[in-house]
PDB file of C-alpha atoms in Angstrom:
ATOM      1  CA  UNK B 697       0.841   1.427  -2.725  1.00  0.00           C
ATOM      2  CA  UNK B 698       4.533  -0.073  -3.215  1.00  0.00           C
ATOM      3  CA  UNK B 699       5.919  -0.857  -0.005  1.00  0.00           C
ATOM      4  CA  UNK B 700       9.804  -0.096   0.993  1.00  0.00           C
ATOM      5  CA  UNK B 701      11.138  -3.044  -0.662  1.00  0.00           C
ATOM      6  CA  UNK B 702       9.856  -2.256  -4.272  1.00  0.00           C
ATOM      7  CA  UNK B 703      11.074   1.391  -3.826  1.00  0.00           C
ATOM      8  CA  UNK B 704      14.329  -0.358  -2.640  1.00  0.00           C
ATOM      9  CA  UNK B 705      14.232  -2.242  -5.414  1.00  0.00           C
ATOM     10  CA  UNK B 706      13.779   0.691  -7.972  1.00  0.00           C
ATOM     11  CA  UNK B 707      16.301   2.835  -6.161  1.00  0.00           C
ATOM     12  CA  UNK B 708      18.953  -0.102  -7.025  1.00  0.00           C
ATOM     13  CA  UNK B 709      18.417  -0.898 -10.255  1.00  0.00           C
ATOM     14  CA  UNK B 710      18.475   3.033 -11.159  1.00  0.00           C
ATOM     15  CA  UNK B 711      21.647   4.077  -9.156  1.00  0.00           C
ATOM     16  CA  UNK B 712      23.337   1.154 -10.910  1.00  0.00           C
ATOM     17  CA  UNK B 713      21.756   2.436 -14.651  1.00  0.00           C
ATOM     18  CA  UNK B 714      22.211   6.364 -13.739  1.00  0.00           C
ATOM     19  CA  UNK B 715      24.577   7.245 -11.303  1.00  0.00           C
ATOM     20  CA  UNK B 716      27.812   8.715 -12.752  1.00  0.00           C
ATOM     21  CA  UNK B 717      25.988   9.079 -15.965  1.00  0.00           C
ATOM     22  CA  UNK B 718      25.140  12.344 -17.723  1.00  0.00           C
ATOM     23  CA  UNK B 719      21.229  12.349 -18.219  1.00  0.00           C
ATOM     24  CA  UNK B 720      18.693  13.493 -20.717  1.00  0.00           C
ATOM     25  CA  UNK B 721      15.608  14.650 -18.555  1.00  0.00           C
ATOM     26  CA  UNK B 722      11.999  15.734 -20.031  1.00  0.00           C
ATOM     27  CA  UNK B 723       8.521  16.030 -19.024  1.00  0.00           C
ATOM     28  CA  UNK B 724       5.970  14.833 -22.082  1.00  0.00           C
ATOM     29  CA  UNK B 725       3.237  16.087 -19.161  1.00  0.00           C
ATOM     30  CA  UNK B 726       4.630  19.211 -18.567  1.00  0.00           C
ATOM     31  CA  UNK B 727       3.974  19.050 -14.840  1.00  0.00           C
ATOM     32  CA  UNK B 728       7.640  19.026 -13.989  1.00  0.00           C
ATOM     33  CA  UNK B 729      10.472  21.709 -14.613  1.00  0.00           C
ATOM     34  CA  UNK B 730      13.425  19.089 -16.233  1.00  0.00           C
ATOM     35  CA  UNK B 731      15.656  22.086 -17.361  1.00  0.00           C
ATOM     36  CA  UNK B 732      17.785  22.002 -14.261  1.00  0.00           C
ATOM     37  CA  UNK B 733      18.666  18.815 -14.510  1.00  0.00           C
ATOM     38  CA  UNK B 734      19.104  17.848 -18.580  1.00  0.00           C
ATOM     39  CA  UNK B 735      22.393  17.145 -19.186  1.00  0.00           C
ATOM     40  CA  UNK B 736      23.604  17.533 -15.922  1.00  0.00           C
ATOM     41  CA  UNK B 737      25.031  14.082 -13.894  1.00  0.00           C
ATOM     42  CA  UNK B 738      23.184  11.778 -11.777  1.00  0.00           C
ATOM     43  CA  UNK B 739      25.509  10.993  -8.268  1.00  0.00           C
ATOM     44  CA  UNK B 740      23.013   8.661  -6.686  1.00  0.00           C
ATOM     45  CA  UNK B 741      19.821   7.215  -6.432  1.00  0.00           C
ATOM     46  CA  UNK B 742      18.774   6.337  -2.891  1.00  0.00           C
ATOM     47  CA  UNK B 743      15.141   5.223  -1.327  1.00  0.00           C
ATOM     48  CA  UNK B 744      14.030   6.305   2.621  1.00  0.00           C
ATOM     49  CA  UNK B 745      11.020   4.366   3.180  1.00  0.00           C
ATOM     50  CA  UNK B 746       8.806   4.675   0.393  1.00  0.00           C
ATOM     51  CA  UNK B 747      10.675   8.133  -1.293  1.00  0.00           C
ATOM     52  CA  UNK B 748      12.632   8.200  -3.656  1.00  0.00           C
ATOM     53  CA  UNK B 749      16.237  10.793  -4.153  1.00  0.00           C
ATOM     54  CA  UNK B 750      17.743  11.347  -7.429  1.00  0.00           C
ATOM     55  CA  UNK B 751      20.678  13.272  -6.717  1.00  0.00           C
ATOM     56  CA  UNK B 752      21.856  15.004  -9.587  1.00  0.00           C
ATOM     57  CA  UNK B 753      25.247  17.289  -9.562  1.00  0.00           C
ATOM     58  CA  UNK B 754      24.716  21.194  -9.008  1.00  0.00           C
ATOM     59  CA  UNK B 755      20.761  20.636  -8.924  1.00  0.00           C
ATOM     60  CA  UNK B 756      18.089  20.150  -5.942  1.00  0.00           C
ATOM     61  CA  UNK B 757      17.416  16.593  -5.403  1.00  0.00           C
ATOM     62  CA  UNK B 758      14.499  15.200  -7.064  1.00  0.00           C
ATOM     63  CA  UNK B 759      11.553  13.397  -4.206  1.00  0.00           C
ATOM     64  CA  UNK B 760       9.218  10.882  -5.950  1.00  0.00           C
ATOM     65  CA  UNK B 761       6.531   9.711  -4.585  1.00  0.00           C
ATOM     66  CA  UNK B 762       4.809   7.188  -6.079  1.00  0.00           C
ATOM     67  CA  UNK B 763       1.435   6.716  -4.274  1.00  0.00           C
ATOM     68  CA  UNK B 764      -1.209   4.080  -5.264  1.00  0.00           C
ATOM     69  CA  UNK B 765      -0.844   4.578  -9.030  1.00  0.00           C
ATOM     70  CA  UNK B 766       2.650   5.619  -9.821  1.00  0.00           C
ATOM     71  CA  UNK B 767       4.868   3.634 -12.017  1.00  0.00           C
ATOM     72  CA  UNK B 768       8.052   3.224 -13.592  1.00  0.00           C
ATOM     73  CA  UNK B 769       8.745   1.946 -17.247  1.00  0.00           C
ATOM     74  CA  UNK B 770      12.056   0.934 -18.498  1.00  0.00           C
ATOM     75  CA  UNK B 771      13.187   1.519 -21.970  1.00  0.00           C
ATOM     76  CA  UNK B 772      16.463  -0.985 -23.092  1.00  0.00           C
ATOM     77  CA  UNK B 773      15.853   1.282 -26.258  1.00  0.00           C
ATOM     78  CA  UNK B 774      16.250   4.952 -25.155  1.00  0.00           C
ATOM     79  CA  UNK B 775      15.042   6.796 -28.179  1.00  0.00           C
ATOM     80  CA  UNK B 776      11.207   4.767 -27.622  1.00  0.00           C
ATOM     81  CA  UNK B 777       8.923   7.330 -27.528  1.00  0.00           C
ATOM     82  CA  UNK B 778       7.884   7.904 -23.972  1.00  0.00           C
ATOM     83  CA  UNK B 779       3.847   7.851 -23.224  1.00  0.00           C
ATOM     84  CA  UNK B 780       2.283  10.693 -23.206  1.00  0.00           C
ATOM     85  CA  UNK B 781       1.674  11.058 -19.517  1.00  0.00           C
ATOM     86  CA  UNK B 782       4.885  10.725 -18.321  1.00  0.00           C
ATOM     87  CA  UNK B 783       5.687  12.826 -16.078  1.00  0.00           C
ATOM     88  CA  UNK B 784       9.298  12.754 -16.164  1.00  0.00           C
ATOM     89  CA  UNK B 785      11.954  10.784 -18.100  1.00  0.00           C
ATOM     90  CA  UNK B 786      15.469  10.206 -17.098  1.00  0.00           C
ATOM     91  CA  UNK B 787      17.388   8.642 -20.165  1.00  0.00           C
ATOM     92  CA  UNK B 788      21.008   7.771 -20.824  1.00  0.00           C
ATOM     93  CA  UNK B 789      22.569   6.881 -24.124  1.00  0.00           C
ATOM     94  CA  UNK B 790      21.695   3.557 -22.844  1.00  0.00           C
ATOM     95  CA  UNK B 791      18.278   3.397 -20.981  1.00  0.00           C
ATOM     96  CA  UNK B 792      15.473   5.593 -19.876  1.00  0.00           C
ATOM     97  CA  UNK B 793      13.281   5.475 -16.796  1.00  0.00           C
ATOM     98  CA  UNK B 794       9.785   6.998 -17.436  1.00  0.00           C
ATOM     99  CA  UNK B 795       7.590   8.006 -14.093  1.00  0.00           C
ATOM    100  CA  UNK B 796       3.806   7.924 -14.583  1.00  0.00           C
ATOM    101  CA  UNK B 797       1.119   8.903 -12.273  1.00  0.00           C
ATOM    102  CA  UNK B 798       3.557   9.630  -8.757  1.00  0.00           C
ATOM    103  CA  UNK B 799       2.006  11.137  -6.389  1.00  0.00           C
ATOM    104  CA  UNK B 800       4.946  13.866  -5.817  1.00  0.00           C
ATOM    105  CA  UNK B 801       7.259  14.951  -8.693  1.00  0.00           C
ATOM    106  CA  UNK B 802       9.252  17.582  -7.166  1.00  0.00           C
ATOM    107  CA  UNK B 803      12.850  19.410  -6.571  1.00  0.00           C
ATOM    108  CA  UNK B 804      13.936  19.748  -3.127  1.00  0.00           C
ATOM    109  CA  UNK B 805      17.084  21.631  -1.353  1.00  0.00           C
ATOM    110  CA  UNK B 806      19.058  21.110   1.040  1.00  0.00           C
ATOM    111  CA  UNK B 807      16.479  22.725   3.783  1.00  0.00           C
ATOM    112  CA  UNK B 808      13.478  20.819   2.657  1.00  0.00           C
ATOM    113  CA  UNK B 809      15.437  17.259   1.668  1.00  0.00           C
ATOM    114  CA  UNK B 810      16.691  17.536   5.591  1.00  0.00           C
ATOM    115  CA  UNK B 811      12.872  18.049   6.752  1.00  0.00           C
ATOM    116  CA  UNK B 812      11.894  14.695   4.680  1.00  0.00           C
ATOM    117  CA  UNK B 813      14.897  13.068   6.511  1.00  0.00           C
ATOM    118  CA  UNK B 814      13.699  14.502   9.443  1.00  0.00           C
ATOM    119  CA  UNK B 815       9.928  13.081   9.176  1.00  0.00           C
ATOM    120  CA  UNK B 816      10.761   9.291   8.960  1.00  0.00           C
ATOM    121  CA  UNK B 817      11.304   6.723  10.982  1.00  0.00           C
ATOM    122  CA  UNK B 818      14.600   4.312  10.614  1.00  0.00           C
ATOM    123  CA  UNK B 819      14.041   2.104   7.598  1.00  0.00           C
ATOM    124  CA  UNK B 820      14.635  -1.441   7.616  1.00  0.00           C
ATOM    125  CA  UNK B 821      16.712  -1.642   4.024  1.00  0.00           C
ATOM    126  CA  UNK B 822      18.880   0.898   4.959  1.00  0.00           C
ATOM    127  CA  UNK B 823      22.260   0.284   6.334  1.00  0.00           C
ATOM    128  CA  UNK B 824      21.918   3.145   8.450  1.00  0.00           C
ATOM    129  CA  UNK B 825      19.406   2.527  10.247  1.00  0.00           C
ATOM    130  CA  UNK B 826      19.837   2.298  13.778  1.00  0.00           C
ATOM    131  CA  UNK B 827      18.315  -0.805  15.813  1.00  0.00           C
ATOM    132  CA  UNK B 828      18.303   1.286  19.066  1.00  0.00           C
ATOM    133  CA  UNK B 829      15.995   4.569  17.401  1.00  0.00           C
ATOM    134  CA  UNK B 830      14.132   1.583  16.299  1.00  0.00           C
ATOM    135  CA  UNK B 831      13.564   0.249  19.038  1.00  0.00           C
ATOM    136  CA  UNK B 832      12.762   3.560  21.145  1.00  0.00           C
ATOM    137  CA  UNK B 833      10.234   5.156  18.690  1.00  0.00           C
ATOM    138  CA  UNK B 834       8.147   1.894  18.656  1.00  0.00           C
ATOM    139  CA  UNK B 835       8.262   1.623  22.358  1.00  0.00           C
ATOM    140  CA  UNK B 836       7.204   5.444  22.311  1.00  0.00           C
ATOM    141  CA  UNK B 837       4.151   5.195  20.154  1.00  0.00           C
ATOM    142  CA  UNK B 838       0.996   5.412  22.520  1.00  0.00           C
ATOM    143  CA  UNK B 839      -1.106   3.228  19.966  1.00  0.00           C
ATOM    144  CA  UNK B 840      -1.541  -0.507  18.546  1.00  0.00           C
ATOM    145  CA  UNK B 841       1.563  -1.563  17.004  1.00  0.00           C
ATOM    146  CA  UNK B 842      -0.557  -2.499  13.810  1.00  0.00           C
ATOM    147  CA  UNK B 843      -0.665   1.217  14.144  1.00  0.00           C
ATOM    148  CA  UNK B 844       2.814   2.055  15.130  1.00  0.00           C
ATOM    149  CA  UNK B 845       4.436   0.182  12.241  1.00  0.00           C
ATOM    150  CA  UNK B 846       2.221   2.177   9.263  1.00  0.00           C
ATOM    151  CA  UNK B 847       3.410   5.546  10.490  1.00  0.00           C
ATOM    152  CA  UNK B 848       5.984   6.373   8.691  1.00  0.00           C
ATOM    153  CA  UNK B 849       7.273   8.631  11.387  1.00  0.00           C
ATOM    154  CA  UNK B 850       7.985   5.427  13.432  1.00  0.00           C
ATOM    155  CA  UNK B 851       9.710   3.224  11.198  1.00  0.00           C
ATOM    156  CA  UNK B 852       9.776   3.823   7.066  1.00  0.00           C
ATOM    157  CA  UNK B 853       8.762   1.866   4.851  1.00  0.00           C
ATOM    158  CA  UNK B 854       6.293  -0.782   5.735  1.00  0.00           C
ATOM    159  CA  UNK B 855       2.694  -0.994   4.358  1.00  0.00           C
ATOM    160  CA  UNK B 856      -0.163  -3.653   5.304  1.00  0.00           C
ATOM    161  CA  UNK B 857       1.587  -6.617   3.625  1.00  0.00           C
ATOM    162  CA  UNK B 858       4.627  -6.374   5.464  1.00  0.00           C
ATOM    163  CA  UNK B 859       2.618  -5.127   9.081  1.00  0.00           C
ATOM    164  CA  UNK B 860       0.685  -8.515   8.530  1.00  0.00           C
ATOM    165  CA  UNK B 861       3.676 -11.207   7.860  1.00  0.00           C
ATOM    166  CA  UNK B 862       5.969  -9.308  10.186  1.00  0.00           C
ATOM    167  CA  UNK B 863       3.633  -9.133  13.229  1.00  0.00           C
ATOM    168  CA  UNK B 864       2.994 -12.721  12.651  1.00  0.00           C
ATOM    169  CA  UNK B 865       6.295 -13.800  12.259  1.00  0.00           C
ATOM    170  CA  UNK B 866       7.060 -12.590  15.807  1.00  0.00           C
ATOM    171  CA  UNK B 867       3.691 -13.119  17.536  1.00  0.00           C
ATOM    172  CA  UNK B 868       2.726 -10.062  18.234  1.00  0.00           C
ATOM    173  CA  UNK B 869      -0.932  -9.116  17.657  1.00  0.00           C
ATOM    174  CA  UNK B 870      -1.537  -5.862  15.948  1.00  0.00           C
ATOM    175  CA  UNK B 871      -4.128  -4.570  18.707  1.00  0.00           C
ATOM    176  CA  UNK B 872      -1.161  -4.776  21.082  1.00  0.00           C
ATOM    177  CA  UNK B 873      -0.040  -2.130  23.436  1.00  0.00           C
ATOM    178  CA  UNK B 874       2.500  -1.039  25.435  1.00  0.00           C
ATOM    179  CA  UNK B 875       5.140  -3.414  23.469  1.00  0.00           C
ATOM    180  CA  UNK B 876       8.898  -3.673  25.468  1.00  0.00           C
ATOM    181  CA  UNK B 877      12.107  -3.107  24.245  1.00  0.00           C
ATOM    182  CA  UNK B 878      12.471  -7.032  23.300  1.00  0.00           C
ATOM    183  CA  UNK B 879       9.560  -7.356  21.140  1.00  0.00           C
ATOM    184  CA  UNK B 880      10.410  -4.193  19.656  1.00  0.00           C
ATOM    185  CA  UNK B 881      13.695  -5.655  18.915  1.00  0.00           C
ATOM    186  CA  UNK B 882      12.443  -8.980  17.803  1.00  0.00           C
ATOM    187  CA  UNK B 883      10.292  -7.345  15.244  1.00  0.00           C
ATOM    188  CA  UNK B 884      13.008  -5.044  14.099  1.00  0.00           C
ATOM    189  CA  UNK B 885      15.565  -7.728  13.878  1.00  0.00           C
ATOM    190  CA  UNK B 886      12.769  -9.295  12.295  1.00  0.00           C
ATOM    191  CA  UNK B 887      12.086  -6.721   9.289  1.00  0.00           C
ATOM    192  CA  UNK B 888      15.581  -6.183   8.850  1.00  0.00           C
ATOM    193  CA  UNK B 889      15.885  -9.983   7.894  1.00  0.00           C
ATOM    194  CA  UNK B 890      12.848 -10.400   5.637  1.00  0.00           C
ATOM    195  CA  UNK B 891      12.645  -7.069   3.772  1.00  0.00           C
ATOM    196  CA  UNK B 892      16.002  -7.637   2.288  1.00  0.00           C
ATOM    197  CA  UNK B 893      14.467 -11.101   0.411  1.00  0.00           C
ATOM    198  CA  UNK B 894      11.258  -8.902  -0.062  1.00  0.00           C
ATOM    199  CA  UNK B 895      13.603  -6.516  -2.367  1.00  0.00           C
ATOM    200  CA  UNK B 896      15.213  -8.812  -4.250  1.00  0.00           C
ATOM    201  CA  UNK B 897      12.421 -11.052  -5.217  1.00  0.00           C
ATOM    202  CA  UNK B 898      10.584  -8.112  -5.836  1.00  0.00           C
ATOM    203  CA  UNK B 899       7.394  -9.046  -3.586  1.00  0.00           C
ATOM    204  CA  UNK B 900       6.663  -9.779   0.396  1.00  0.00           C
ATOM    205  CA  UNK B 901       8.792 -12.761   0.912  1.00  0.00           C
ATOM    206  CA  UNK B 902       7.646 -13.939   4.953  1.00  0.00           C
ATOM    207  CA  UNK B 903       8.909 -17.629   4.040  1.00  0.00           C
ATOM    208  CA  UNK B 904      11.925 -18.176   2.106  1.00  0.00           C
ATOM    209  CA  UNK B 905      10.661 -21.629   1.318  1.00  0.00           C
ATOM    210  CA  UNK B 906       7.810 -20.577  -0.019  1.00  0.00           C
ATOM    211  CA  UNK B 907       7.889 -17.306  -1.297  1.00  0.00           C
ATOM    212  CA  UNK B 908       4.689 -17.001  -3.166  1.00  0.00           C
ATOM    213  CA  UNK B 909       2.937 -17.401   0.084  1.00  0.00           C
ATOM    214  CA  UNK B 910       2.038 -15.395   2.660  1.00  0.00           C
ATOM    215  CA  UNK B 911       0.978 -16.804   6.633  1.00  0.00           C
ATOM    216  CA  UNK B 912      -2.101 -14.578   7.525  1.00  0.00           C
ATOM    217  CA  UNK B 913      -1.947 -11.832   4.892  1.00  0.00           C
ATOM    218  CA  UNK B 914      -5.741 -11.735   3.003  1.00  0.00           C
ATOM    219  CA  UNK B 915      -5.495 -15.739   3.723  1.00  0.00           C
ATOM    220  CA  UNK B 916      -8.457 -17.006   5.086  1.00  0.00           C
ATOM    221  CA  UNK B 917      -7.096 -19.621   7.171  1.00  0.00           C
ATOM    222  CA  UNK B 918      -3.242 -19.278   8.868  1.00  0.00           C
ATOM    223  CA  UNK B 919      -1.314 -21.161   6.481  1.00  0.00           C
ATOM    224  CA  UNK B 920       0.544 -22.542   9.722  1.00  0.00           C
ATOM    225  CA  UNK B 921      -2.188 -23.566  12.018  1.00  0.00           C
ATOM    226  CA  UNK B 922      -5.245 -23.726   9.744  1.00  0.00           C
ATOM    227  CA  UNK B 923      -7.036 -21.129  12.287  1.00  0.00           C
ATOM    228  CA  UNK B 924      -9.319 -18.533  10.662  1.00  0.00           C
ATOM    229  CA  UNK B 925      -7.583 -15.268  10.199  1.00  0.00           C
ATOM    230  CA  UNK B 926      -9.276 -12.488  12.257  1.00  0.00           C
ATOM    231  CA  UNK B 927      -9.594  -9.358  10.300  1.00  0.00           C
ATOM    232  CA  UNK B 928     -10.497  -5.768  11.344  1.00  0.00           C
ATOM    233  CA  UNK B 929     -10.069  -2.066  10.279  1.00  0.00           C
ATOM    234  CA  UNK B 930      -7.067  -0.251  11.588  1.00  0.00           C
ATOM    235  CA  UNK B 931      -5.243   2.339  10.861  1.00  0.00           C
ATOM    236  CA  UNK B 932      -7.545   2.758   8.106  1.00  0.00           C
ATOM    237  CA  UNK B 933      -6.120  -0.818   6.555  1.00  0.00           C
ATOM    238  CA  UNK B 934      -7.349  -4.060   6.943  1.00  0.00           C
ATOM    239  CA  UNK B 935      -5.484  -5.926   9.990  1.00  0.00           C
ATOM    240  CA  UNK B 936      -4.747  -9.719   9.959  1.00  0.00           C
ATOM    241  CA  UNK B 937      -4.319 -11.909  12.598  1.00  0.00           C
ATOM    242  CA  UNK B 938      -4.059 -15.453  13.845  1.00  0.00           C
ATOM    243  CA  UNK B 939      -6.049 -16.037  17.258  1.00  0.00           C
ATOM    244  CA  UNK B 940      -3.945 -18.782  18.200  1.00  0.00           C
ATOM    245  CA  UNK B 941      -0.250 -17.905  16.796  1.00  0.00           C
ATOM    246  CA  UNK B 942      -1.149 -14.362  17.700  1.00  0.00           C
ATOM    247  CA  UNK B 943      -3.377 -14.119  20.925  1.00  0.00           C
ATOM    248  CA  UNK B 944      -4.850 -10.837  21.851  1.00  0.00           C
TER     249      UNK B 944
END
């Protein structure tokens, strides 16, 4: 499933294409009403964890989802003949996005776009998240924080790629309990540095000099201490962990 930064990453690259732009919008699938929003303007595209908000001018917002299979294509052409599937294709007179396979497709209003809100966690990539919410819903959570930081009611937006480099990066073993207020900070102020690389690269980025690698994630060995990388079910995702850069 795309984690935070790739959603991020989408939600940039289409406010900068769509918003203030009048938009063509179909459904080749069928599985989504576009009539409320064809030929009506786009006023922002924004991502809160891993959802995505088109917000389009006298119409409910529109939450995507994109789940394990979802996908956008771009079209520098806009008159290419979307696939067959798509589910729903947002086109200018100078690109179209098509979505395939999301998960969730679907209009919200103002009642049910708050409740979303309302559900997640502070996000990392957004500006306004707050460090201090941060802070006290980890310290709240009663669990692991290998558990704490997939619930997207804690904090939004990170999946099992992230938990992995981000827990190592501070030390912090995901079997852990009872975390304090600094660690909780360390690992926020932590996410809130690498995510932002994550997004722009367009993959996890846990060492700026070496992008394309990763410290325990599905390693064998800990890329920084050669020790063999524990792993483990939880939270119904593989954990990773280095015994001696992350003691238990």
């Amino acid at each position: 499933m795309p984690e935070g930064h790739l959603i991020h990453r989408h939600a940039d690259e289409q406010h900068a294409a769509l918003s203030g732009r009048v938009v063509r919008a179909a459904s080749p699938q069928g599985r989504f009403d576009p009539r409320p929003y064809d030929g009506r303007a786009v006023t922002g595209v924004e991502a809160v964890g891993k959802h995505l908000l088109y917000h389009v001018d006298g119409a409910p917002a529109i939450h995507v989802h994109l789940g394990m299979r979802g996908l956008f294509l771009r079209h520098a052409d806009p008159s290419a003949a979307p696939k067959p599937g798509t589910r729903l294709r947002l086109a200018t007179d100078e690109v179209a996005y098509d979505l395939i396979a999301p998960i969730q497709c679907e209009p919200l209003g103002p009642q049910a776009l708050a409740a979303l809100r309302a559900s997640l966690g502070p996000d990392p990539l957004r500006r306004d998240a707050a460090r201090s919410e941060a802070v006290e819903r980890l310290t709240a959570f009663r669990g692991p924080v290998g558990a704490a930081v997939l619930d997207q009611g804690v904090w939004a937006g990170i999946g099992n790629a992230w938990r992995a480099e981000l827990l190592f990066l501070t030390g912090l073993h995901p079997a852990a309990r009872g975390i304090g207020p600094d660690a909780a900070a360390r690992l926020w102020e932590t996410a809130t540095a690498y995510m932002p690389l994550g997004r722009d690269a367009g993959q996890v980025i846990s060492d700026p000099d070496a992008p394309d690698e990763r410290w325990v994630y599905k390693r064998e060995r800990c890329r920084r201490c050669g020790a063999a990388v524990r792993t483990w079910q939880l939270a119904s995702r593989t954990a990773y962990a280095c015994p001696v850069d992350q003691p238990g």
